[in-house]
mmCIF file with all atom_site columns, C-alpha atoms in Angstrom:
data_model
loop_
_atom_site.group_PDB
_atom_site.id
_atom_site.type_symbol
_atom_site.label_atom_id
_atom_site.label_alt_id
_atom_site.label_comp_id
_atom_site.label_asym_id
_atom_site.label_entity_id
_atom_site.label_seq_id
_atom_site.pdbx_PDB_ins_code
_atom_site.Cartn_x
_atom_site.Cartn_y
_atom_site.Cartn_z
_atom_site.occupancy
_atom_site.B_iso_or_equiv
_atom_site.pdbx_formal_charge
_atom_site.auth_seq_id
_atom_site.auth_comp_id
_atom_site.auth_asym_id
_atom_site.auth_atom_id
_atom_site.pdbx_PDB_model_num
ATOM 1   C CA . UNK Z 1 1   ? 0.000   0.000  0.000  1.00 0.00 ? 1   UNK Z CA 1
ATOM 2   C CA . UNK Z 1 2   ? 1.113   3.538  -0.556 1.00 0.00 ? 2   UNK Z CA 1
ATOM 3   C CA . UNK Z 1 3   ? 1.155   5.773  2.735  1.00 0.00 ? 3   UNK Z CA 1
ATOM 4   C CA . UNK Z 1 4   ? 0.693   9.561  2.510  1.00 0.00 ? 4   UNK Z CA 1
ATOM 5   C CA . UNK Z 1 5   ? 0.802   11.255 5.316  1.00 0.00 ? 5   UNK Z CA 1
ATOM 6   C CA . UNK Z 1 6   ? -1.666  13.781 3.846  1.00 0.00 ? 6   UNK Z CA 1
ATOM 7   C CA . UNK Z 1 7   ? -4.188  10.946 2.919  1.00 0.00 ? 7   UNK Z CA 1
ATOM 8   C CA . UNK Z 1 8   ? -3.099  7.787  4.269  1.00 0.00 ? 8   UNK Z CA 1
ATOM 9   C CA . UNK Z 1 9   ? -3.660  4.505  2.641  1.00 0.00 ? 9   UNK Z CA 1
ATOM 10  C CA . UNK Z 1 10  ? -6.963  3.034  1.358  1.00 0.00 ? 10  UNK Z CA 1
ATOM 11  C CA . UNK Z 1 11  ? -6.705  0.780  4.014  1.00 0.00 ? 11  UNK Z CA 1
ATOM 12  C CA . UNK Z 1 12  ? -7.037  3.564  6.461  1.00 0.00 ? 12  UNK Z CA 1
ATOM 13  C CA . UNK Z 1 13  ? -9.707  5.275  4.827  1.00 0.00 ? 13  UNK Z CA 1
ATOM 14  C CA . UNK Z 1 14  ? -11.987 1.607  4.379  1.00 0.00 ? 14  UNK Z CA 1
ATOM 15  C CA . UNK Z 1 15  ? -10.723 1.175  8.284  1.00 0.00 ? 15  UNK Z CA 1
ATOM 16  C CA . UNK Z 1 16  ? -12.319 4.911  9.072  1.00 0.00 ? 16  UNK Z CA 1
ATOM 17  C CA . UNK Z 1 17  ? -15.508 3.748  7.269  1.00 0.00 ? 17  UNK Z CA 1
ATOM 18  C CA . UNK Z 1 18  ? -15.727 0.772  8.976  1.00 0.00 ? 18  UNK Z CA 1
ATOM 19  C CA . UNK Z 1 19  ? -15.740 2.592  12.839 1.00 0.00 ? 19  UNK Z CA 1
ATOM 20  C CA . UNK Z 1 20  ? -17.955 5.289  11.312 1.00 0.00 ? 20  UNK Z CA 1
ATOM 21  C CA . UNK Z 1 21  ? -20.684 2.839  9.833  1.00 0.00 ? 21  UNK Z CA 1
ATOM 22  C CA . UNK Z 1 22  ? -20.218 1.140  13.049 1.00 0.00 ? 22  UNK Z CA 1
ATOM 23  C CA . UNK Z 1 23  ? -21.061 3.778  15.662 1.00 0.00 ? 23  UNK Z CA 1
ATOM 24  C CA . UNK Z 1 24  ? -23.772 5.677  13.119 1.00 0.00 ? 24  UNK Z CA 1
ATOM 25  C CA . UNK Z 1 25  ? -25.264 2.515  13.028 1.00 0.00 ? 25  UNK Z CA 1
ATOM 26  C CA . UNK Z 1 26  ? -25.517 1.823  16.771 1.00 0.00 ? 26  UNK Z CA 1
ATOM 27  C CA . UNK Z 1 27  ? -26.847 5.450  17.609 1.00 0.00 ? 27  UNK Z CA 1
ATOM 28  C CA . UNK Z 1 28  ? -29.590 4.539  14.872 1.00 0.00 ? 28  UNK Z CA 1
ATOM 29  C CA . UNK Z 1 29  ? -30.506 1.395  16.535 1.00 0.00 ? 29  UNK Z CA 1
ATOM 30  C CA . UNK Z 1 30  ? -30.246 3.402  20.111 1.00 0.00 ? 30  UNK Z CA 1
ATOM 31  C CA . UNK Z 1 31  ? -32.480 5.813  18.545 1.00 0.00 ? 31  UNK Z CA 1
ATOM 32  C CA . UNK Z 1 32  ? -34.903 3.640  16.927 1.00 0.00 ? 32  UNK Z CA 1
ATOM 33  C CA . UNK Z 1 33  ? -35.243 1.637  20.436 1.00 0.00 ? 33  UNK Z CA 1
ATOM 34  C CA . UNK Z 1 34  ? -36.243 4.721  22.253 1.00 0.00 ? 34  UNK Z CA 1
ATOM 35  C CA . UNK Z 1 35  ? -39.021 5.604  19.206 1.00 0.00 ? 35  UNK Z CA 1
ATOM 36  C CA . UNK Z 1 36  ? -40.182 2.410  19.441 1.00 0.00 ? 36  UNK Z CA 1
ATOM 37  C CA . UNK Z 1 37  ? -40.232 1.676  22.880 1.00 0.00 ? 37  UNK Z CA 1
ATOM 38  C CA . UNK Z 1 38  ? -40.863 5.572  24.716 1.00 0.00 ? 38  UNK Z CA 1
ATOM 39  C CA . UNK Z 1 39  ? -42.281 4.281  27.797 1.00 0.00 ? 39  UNK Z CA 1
ATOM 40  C CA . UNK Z 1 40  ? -39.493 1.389  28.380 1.00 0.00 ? 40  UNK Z CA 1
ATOM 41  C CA . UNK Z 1 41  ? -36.718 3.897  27.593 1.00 0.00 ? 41  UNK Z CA 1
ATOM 42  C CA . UNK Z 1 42  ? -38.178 6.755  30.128 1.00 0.00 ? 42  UNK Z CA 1
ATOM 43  C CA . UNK Z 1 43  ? -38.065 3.784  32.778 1.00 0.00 ? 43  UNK Z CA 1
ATOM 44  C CA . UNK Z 1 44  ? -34.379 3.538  32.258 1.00 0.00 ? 44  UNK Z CA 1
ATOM 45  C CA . UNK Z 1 45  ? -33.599 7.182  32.070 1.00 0.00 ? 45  UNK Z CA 1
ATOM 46  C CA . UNK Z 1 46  ? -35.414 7.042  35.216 1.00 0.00 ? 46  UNK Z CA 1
ATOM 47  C CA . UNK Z 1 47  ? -32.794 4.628  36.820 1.00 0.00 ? 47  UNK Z CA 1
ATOM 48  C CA . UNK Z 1 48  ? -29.522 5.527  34.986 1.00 0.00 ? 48  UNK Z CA 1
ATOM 49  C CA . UNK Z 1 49  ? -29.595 9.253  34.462 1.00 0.00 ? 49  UNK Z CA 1
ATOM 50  C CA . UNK Z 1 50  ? -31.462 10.448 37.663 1.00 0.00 ? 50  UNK Z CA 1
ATOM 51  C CA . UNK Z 1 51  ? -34.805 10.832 36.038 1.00 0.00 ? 51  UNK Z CA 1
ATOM 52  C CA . UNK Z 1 52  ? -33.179 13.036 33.126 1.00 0.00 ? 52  UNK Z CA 1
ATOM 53  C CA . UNK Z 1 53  ? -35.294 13.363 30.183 1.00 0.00 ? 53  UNK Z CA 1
ATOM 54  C CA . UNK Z 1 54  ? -37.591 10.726 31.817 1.00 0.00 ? 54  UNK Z CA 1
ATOM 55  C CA . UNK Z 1 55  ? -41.098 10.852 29.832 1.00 0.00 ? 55  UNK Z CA 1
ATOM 56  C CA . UNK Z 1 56  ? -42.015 9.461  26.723 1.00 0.00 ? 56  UNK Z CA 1
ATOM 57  C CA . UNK Z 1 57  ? -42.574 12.400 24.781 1.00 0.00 ? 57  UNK Z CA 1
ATOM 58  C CA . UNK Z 1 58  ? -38.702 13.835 25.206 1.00 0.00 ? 58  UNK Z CA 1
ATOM 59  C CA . UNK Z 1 59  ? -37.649 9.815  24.784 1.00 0.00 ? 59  UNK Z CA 1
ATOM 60  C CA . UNK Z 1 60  ? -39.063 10.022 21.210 1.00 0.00 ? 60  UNK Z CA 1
ATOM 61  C CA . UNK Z 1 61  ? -37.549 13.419 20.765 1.00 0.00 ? 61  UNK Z CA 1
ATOM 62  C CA . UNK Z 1 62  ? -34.343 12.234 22.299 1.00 0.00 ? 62  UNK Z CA 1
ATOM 63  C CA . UNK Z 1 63  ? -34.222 9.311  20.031 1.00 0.00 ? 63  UNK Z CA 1
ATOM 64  C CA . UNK Z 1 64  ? -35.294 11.161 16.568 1.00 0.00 ? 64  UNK Z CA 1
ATOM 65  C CA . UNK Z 1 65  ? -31.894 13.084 17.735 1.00 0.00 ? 65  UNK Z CA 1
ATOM 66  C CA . UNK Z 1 66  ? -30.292 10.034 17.882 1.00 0.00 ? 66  UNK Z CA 1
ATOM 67  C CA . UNK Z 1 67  ? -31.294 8.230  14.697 1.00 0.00 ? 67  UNK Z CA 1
ATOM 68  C CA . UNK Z 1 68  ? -30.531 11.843 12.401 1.00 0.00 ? 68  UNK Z CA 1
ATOM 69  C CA . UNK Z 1 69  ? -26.735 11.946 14.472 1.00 0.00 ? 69  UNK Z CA 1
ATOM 70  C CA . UNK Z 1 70  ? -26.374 8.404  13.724 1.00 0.00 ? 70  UNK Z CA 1
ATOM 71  C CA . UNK Z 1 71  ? -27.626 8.540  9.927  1.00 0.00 ? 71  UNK Z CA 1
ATOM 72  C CA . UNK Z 1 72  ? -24.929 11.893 9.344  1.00 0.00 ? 72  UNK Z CA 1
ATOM 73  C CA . UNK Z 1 73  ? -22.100 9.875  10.976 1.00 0.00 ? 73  UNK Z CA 1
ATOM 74  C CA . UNK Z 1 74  ? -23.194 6.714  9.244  1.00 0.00 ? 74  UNK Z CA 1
ATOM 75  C CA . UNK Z 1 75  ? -23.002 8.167  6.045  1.00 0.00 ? 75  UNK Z CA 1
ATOM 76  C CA . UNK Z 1 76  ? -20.687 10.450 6.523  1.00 0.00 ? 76  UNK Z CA 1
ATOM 77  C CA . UNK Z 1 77  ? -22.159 14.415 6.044  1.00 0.00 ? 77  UNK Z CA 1
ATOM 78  C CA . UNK Z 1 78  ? -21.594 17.175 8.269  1.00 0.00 ? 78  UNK Z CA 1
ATOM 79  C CA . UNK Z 1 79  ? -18.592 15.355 10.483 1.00 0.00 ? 79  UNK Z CA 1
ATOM 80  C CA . UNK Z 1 80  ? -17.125 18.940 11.661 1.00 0.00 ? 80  UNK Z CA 1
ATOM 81  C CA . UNK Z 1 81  ? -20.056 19.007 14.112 1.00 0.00 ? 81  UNK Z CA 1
ATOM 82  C CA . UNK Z 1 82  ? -21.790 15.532 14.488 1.00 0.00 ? 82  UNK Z CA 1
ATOM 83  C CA . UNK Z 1 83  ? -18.680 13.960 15.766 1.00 0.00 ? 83  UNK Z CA 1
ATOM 84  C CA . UNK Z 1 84  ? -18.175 16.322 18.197 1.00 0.00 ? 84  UNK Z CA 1
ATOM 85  C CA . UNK Z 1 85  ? -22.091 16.750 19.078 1.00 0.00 ? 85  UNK Z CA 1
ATOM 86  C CA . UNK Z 1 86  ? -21.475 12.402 19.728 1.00 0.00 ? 86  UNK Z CA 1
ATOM 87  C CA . UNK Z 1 87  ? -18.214 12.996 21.678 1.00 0.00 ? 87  UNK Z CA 1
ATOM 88  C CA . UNK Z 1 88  ? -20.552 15.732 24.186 1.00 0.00 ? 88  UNK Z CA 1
ATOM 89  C CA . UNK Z 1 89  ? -22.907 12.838 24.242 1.00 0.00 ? 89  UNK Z CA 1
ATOM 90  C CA . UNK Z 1 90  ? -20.877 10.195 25.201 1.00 0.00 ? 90  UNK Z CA 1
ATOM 91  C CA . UNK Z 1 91  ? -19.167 11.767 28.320 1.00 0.00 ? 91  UNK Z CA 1
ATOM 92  C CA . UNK Z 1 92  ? -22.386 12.839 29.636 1.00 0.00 ? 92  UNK Z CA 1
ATOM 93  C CA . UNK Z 1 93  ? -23.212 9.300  28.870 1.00 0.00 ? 93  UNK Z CA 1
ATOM 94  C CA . UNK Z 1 94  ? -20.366 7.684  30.498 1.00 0.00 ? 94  UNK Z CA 1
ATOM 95  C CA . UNK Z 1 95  ? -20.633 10.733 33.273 1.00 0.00 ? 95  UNK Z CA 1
ATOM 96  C CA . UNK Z 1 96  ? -23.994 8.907  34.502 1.00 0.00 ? 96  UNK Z CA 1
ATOM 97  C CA . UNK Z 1 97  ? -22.396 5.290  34.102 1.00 0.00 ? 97  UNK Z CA 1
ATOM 98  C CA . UNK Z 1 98  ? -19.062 5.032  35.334 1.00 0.00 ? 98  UNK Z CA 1
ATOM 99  C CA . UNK Z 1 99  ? -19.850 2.990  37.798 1.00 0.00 ? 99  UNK Z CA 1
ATOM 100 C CA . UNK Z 1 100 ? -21.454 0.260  35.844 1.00 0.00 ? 100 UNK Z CA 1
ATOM 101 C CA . UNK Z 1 101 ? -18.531 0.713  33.671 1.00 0.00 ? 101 UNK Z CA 1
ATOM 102 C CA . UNK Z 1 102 ? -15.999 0.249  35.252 1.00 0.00 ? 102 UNK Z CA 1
ATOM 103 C CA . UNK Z 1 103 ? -17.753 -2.818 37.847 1.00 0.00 ? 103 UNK Z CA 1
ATOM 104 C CA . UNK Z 1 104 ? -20.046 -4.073 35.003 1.00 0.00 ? 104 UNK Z CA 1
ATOM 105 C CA . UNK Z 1 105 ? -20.650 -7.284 37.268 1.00 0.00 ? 105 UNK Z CA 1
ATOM 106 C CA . UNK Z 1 106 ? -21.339 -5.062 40.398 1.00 0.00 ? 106 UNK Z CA 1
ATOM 107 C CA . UNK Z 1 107 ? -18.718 -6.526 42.349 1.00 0.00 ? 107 UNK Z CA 1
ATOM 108 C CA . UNK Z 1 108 ? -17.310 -3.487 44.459 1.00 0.00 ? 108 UNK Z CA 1
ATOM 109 C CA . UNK Z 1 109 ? -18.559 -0.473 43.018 1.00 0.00 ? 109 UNK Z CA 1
ATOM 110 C CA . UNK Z 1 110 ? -21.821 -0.365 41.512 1.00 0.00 ? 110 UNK Z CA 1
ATOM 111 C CA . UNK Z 1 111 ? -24.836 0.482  44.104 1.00 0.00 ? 111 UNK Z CA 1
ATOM 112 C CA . UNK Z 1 112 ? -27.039 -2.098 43.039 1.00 0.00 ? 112 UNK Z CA 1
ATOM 113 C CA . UNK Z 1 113 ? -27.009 -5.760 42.981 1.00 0.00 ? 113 UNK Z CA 1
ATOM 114 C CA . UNK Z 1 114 ? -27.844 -6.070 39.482 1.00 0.00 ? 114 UNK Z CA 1
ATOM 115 C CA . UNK Z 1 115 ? -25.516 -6.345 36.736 1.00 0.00 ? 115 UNK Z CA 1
ATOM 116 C CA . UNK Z 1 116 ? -25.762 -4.368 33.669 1.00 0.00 ? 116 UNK Z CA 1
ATOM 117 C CA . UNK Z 1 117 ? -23.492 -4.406 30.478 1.00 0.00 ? 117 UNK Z CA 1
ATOM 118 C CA . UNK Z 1 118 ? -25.243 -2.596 27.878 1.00 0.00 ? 118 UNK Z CA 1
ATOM 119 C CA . UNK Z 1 119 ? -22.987 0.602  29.279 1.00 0.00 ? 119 UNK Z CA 1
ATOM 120 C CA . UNK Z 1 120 ? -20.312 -0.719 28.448 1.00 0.00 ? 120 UNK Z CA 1
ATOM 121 C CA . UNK Z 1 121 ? -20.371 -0.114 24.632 1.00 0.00 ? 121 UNK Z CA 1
ATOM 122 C CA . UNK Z 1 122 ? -20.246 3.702  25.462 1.00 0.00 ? 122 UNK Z CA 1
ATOM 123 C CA . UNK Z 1 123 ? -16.325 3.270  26.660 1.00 0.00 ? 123 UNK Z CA 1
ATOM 124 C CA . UNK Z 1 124 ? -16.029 1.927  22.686 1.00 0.00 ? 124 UNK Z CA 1
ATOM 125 C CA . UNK Z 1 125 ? -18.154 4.336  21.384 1.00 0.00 ? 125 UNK Z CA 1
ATOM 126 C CA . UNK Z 1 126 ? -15.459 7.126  23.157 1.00 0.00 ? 126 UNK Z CA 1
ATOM 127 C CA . UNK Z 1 127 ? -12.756 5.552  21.687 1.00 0.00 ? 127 UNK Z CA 1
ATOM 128 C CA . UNK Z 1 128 ? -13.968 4.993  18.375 1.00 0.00 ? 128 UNK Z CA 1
ATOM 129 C CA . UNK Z 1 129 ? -15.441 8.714  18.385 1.00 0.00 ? 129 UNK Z CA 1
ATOM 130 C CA . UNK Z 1 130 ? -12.152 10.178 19.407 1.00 0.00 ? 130 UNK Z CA 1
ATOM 131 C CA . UNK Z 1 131 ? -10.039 8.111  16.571 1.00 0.00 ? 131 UNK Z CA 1
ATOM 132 C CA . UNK Z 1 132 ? -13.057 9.203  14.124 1.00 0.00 ? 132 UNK Z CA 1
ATOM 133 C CA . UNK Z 1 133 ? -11.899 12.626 15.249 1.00 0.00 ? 133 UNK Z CA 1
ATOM 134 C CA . UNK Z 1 134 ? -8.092  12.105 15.545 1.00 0.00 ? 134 UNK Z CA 1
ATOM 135 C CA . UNK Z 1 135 ? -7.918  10.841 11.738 1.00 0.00 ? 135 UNK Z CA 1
ATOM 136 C CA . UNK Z 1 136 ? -10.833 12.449 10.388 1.00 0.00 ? 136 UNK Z CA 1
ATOM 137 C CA . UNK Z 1 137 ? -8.757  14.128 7.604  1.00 0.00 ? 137 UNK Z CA 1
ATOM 138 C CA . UNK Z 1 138 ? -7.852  9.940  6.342  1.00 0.00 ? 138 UNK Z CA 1
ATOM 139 C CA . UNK Z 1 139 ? -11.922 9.065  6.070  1.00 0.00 ? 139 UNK Z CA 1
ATOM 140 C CA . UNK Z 1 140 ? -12.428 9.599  2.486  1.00 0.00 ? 140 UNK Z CA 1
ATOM 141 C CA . UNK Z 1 141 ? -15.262 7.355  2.118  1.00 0.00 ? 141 UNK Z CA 1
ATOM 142 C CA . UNK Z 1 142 ? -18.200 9.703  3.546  1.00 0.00 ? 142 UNK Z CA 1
ATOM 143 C CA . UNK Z 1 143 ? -20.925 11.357 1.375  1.00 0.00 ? 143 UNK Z CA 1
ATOM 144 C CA . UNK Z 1 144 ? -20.252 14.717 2.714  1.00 0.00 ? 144 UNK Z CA 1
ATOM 145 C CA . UNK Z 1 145 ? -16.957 14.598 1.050  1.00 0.00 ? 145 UNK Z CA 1
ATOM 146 C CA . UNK Z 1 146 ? -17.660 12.635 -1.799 1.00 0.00 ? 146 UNK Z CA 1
ATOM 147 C CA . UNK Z 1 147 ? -20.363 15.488 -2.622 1.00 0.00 ? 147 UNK Z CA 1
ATOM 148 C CA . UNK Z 1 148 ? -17.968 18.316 -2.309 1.00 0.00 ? 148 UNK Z CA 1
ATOM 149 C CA . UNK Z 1 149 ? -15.144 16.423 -4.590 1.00 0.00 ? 149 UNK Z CA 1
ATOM 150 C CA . UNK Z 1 150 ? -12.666 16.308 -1.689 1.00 0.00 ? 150 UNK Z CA 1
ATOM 151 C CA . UNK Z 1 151 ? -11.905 13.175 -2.058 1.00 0.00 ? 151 UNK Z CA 1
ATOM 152 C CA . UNK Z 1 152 ? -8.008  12.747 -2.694 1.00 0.00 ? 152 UNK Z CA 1
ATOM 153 C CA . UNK Z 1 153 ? -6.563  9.981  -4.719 1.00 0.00 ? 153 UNK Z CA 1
ATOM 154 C CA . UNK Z 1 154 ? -4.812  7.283  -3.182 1.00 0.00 ? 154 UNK Z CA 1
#
């Protein structure tokens, strides 16, 4: 493969992709979840983020923010501010579940007796989001630069 170090290898850019179809994808399905399910989702905002946005009504609005962030990221349009908008999202995220986080079997840390994993995927999602960031200039596989014919050559 050639390297650049202005636009990296096509490896790089399909690896980019990848992460990027990856996370839009799971804020989609996050999204979708919370449209679907209002009342089930304002039960666990309820219990995780201290009764936060905790009716159905803002869980559908919540999630139609979700599932438009995800689709951008997904396919790649407006990445100068939906990247960061999903790195503000996932510290407040992991800023309600630390705990769960870092004791996802509630051994010594967690309050509750219950074990919960599905938080988990939000330490990813940070570190995906901030190499999305890191080496956004190497993604040259999204729409929003397709469109505007930045896309360099290999």
């Amino acid at each position: 493969m050639l390297e650049n170090s202005t636009t990296g290898t096509h490896g790089q850019s399909l690896a980019l992709f990848a992460g990027r179809l990856a996370v839009g994808m799971l804020f989609i399905w996050w999204g979708s979840a919370r449209i679907a399910h209002p009342e089930a989702a304002a039960a666990m905002a309820d219990r995780v983020y201290s009764g936060f946005c905790a009716t159905p009504t803002l869980q559908i609005a919540v999630g139609a923010l979700q599932v438009l962030l995800g689709s951008l990221i997904a396919l790649g349009i407006g990445l100068r501010i939906a990247l960061p908008a999903l790195l503000l999202i996932t510290i407040c995220t992991i800023s309600a579940t630390w705990q769960v986080i870092l004791d996802p079997f509630a051994l010594w840390l967690s309050k509750t007796d219950s074990t919960n994993h599905t938080h988990y995927s939000n330490a990813l999602i940070l570190a995906a989001t901030l190499i999305l960031i890191a080496f956004q200039k190497f993604d040259r596989l999204g729409l929003g630069r397709l469109a505007a014919g930045r896309t360099p050559r290999p």
